[in-house]
Short mmCIF file of C-alpha atoms in Angstrom, two decimals:
data_model
loop_
_atom_site.label_atom_id
_atom_site.label_comp_id
_atom_site.label_asym_id
_atom_site.label_seq_id
_atom_site.Cartn_x
_atom_site.Cartn_y
_atom_site.Cartn_z
CA MET A 1 178.86 150.76 186.22
CA LEU A 2 179.32 147.17 185.14
CA SER A 3 182.96 146.20 185.52
CA LEU A 4 184.74 143.47 183.62
CA ASN A 5 187.45 143.40 186.27
CA PRO A 6 187.92 140.14 188.16
CA THR A 7 187.18 140.15 191.87
CA LEU A 8 190.16 140.38 194.19
CA GLU A 9 190.00 136.92 195.71
CA SER A 10 193.56 136.39 196.73
CA TYR A 11 197.13 137.53 197.05
CA SER A 12 200.18 135.33 196.71
CA PRO A 13 202.35 134.87 199.82
CA ARG A 14 205.12 136.92 198.19
CA PHE A 15 202.78 139.87 197.74
CA CYS A 16 201.67 139.62 201.36
CA GLN A 17 205.12 140.98 202.20
CA ARG A 18 204.51 144.31 200.48
CA ILE A 19 202.24 147.26 201.15
CA PRO A 20 199.80 148.19 198.37
CA HIS A 21 200.38 151.55 196.67
CA THR A 22 198.08 153.88 194.79
CA ILE A 23 198.97 156.77 192.47
CA LEU A 24 196.53 159.70 192.51
CA SER A 25 196.64 162.50 189.95
CA VAL A 26 193.32 164.19 189.27
CA SER A 27 192.09 167.42 187.75
CA ASP A 28 188.48 166.85 188.87
CA LYS A 29 188.86 166.42 192.62
CA THR A 30 185.26 165.39 193.26
CA GLY A 31 185.28 162.70 195.95
CA ILE A 32 189.06 162.35 195.95
CA THR A 33 189.54 162.98 199.67
CA GLU A 34 186.91 160.39 200.62
CA LEU A 35 188.45 157.86 198.25
CA ALA A 36 191.97 158.53 199.51
CA ALA A 37 190.86 158.32 203.14
CA GLY A 38 189.22 154.97 202.49
CA LEU A 39 192.27 153.63 200.69
CA HIS A 40 194.51 154.82 203.51
CA ASP A 41 192.29 153.11 206.07
CA ALA A 42 192.48 149.94 203.96
CA GLY A 43 196.27 149.98 204.16
CA PHE A 44 197.29 151.68 200.93
CA VAL A 45 200.25 154.04 200.68
CA LEU A 46 199.04 157.23 198.95
CA VAL A 47 201.32 158.76 196.31
CA ALA A 48 200.06 161.89 194.55
CA SER A 49 201.11 164.62 192.14
CA GLY A 50 201.30 168.28 193.16
CA GLY A 51 197.76 169.63 193.29
CA THR A 52 196.24 166.33 194.33
CA ALA A 53 198.81 165.88 197.10
CA ALA A 54 198.10 169.40 198.37
CA THR A 55 194.35 168.69 198.50
CA LEU A 56 194.87 165.48 200.46
CA ARG A 57 197.21 167.18 202.93
CA GLU A 58 194.66 169.93 203.49
CA HIS A 59 192.34 167.18 204.74
CA GLY A 60 194.98 165.70 207.03
CA LEU A 61 195.80 162.63 204.94
CA PRO A 62 199.33 161.20 204.87
CA VAL A 63 200.54 161.33 201.28
CA LYS A 64 203.85 161.00 199.50
CA ASP A 65 204.74 163.34 196.67
CA VAL A 66 205.50 161.61 193.38
CA SER A 67 208.98 163.10 193.69
CA GLU A 68 209.59 160.92 196.75
CA ILE A 69 209.47 157.80 194.60
CA THR A 70 211.02 159.26 191.43
CA LYS A 71 213.77 161.16 193.30
CA PHE A 72 213.13 164.05 190.89
CA ASN A 73 211.18 167.20 191.59
CA GLU A 74 208.31 168.22 189.35
CA MET A 75 209.70 170.42 186.61
CA LEU A 76 208.81 172.75 183.74
CA GLY A 77 205.95 174.32 185.64
CA GLY A 78 204.33 170.96 186.34
CA ARG A 79 204.58 169.66 182.78
CA VAL A 80 206.74 166.76 183.99
CA LYS A 81 205.49 165.04 187.12
CA THR A 82 204.68 161.36 186.66
CA LEU A 83 206.66 160.62 183.47
CA HIS A 84 209.32 158.47 185.12
CA PRO A 85 210.28 154.75 185.20
CA ALA A 86 209.62 154.58 188.94
CA VAL A 87 205.98 155.43 188.25
CA HIS A 88 205.39 153.57 185.01
CA GLY A 89 207.53 150.60 186.00
CA GLY A 90 205.33 150.28 189.08
CA ILE A 91 202.20 150.34 186.94
CA LEU A 92 203.36 148.17 184.04
CA ALA A 93 205.23 145.51 186.03
CA ARG A 94 203.64 142.08 185.74
CA ASP A 95 203.52 139.42 188.42
CA ASN A 96 206.32 137.26 187.09
CA GLU A 97 209.76 136.47 188.40
CA GLN A 98 211.67 138.55 185.86
CA ASP A 99 209.59 141.69 186.44
CA ARG A 100 209.84 141.24 190.21
CA ARG A 101 213.62 140.95 189.99
CA GLU A 102 213.85 144.10 187.87
CA MET A 103 211.60 146.01 190.25
CA GLU A 104 213.70 144.91 193.23
CA ALA A 105 216.97 145.74 191.44
CA ASN A 106 215.73 149.27 190.75
CA LYS A 107 214.10 149.60 194.19
CA PHE A 108 210.75 150.44 192.59
CA GLN A 109 207.38 149.83 194.26
CA PHE A 110 204.53 148.00 192.56
CA VAL A 111 201.51 150.27 191.99
CA ASP A 112 198.18 148.53 192.58
CA VAL A 113 195.68 151.33 191.91
CA VAL A 114 195.81 154.35 189.60
CA VAL A 115 193.34 157.20 190.17
CA CYS A 116 193.49 159.75 187.38
CA ASN A 117 191.31 162.06 185.33
CA LEU A 118 192.45 164.56 182.75
CA TYR A 119 192.79 168.30 182.26
CA PRO A 120 189.52 170.05 181.31
CA PHE A 121 190.47 170.88 177.73
CA ARG A 122 186.86 171.03 176.51
CA SER A 123 185.63 173.49 179.14
CA THR A 124 188.81 175.55 178.84
CA VAL A 125 188.48 176.15 175.10
CA ALA A 126 184.72 176.68 175.43
CA ASN A 127 185.53 179.96 177.17
CA PRO A 128 185.39 182.68 174.49
CA ASN A 129 188.35 184.37 176.17
CA CYS A 130 190.50 181.26 176.06
CA THR A 131 194.03 181.91 174.84
CA GLU A 132 196.26 179.67 172.79
CA GLU A 133 198.53 179.27 175.83
CA ALA A 134 195.63 178.15 178.04
CA ALA A 135 194.52 175.63 175.43
CA ILE A 136 198.01 174.19 175.10
CA GLU A 137 198.49 173.90 178.87
CA ASN A 138 195.27 171.88 179.10
CA ILE A 139 196.57 169.19 176.76
CA ASP A 140 197.22 166.33 179.16
CA ILE A 141 200.33 164.22 178.61
CA GLY A 142 201.17 162.53 181.91
CA GLY A 143 197.58 161.71 182.80
CA VAL A 144 196.85 160.07 179.46
CA THR A 145 200.02 158.02 179.87
CA LEU A 146 199.01 156.91 183.38
CA LEU A 147 195.60 155.78 182.19
CA ARG A 148 196.88 153.89 179.18
CA ALA A 149 199.61 152.17 181.19
CA ALA A 150 197.14 151.07 183.87
CA ALA A 151 194.61 149.89 181.28
CA LYS A 152 197.32 147.90 179.51
CA ASN A 153 198.21 146.12 182.75
CA HIS A 154 194.58 145.75 183.88
CA THR A 155 195.08 142.13 184.95
CA ARG A 156 197.06 143.42 187.94
CA VAL A 157 196.32 147.14 188.28
CA SER A 158 192.96 148.75 189.01
CA VAL A 159 192.28 152.16 187.50
CA LEU A 160 189.71 154.84 188.31
CA CYS A 161 189.01 157.79 186.02
CA ASP A 162 185.35 158.44 186.92
CA PRO A 163 184.47 159.76 190.41
CA SER A 164 181.12 157.94 190.20
CA ASP A 165 183.05 154.66 190.49
CA TYR A 166 184.82 155.59 193.73
CA GLY A 167 182.18 154.31 196.15
CA ASN A 168 181.84 150.88 194.58
CA PHE A 169 185.59 150.52 194.33
CA LEU A 170 186.13 151.57 197.94
CA ASN A 171 183.76 148.88 199.16
CA LYS A 172 186.05 146.33 197.53
CA ALA A 173 189.29 147.96 198.61
CA CYS A 174 188.30 147.98 202.26
CA THR A 175 188.56 144.20 202.31
CA ILE A 176 192.12 144.16 201.01
CA GLN A 177 193.82 143.39 204.31
CA GLU A 178 191.63 140.33 204.82
CA HIS A 179 192.56 139.12 201.35
CA LEU A 180 196.24 139.79 201.98
CA ARG A 181 196.15 137.69 205.15
CA GLU A 182 194.01 134.79 204.04
CA SER A 183 194.55 134.23 200.34
CA SER A 184 197.06 132.03 198.61
CA ARG A 185 196.12 132.27 194.90
CA SER A 186 197.79 134.65 192.47
CA ASP A 187 194.87 136.85 191.40
CA ARG A 188 195.31 140.22 193.11
CA LYS A 189 193.04 142.58 191.18
CA LEU A 190 190.50 144.80 192.87
CA CYS A 191 187.19 145.06 191.07
CA GLY A 192 184.91 148.07 190.94
CA GLY A 193 187.10 150.38 188.86
CA GLY A 194 186.92 151.22 185.20
CA THR A 195 187.14 148.59 182.50
CA PRO A 196 190.15 148.66 180.17
CA VAL A 197 187.88 149.86 177.37
CA SER A 198 186.23 152.63 179.42
CA VAL A 199 189.60 153.90 180.62
CA GLN A 200 191.08 153.92 177.12
CA LYS A 201 187.94 155.71 175.92
CA HIS A 202 188.39 158.40 178.58
CA ALA A 203 191.93 158.99 177.31
CA HIS A 204 190.85 158.85 173.66
CA ASP A 205 188.02 161.33 174.24
CA HIS A 206 190.57 163.84 175.51
CA VAL A 207 192.51 163.49 172.26
CA LEU A 208 189.33 163.88 170.20
CA GLN A 209 188.52 167.11 172.02
CA ILE A 210 191.93 168.46 171.03
CA LEU A 211 191.37 167.44 167.42
CA ASP A 212 187.88 168.95 167.18
CA PRO A 213 188.19 171.69 164.52
CA ARG A 214 185.29 173.61 166.07
CA ARG A 215 187.30 174.17 169.25
CA ASN A 216 190.89 174.04 168.11
CA LEU A 217 192.94 177.09 169.02
CA LEU A 218 196.30 175.57 168.20
CA PRO A 219 198.34 177.42 165.58
CA CYS A 220 198.92 176.16 162.04
CA ARG A 221 202.41 177.05 160.92
CA GLY A 222 203.67 175.80 157.60
CA GLY A 223 200.92 173.34 156.77
CA PRO A 224 199.56 170.21 158.47
CA GLN A 225 200.50 169.86 162.12
CA LEU A 226 200.45 166.71 164.21
CA VAL A 227 198.73 167.24 167.54
CA ALA A 228 198.31 164.75 170.37
CA GLN A 229 198.69 161.57 168.33
CA GLY A 230 196.36 162.75 165.57
CA VAL A 231 196.07 165.26 162.76
CA ASN A 232 194.68 168.73 163.32
CA GLU A 233 191.87 168.86 160.76
CA LYS A 234 191.71 172.65 160.91
CA CYS A 235 195.29 172.82 159.67
CA ILE A 236 194.62 170.40 156.84
CA ASN A 237 191.63 172.37 155.60
CA THR A 238 193.45 175.72 155.42
#
């Protein structure tokens, strides 16, 4: 795909002192082990949520659990994994002195790459035997938040939500150590990932699937119900 992301041409001397980090949290695990292996070979620290971390470990890759950086275990049956300042501070932090000081004061790591795709709500509710509980559990909260945070800070953070982009991105990422050693400018953005618009669209499409009255299994109790940042049309029309 055509990317609007700037090419990673340089890293500032200050950033040469740190190791690049990536957060991986994917429902569709197509190509994730190859991507993670390439990022590891390029010098990235891999940080992943539960199921993604388990998949990477099965393939012998060194990976940190998200809980290692948040200092909190996943909770509520996996509903709360990445919703933590250590994760979102790392994604949203800008390259300025104030943000660097706050990151250092809190002992948070900068996150350079976010790899995330969302729960399969559409295919789940397409099953005629789908239950209300199954539909609700496939409403993604943490993943949508990861994508939107990374897209907001796209001038520093690269984000991947489409496995078809992995190969192109990996070709760029494999040159990161050379850039870290030789560059002196402040632009430190890897190209080859999703554009801010395409990433926001991926997140927005998930919300639209939830709002689709043809598929909606969510209950209507006492009139209109707000669901996933929008209005459940099925509730309004009853």
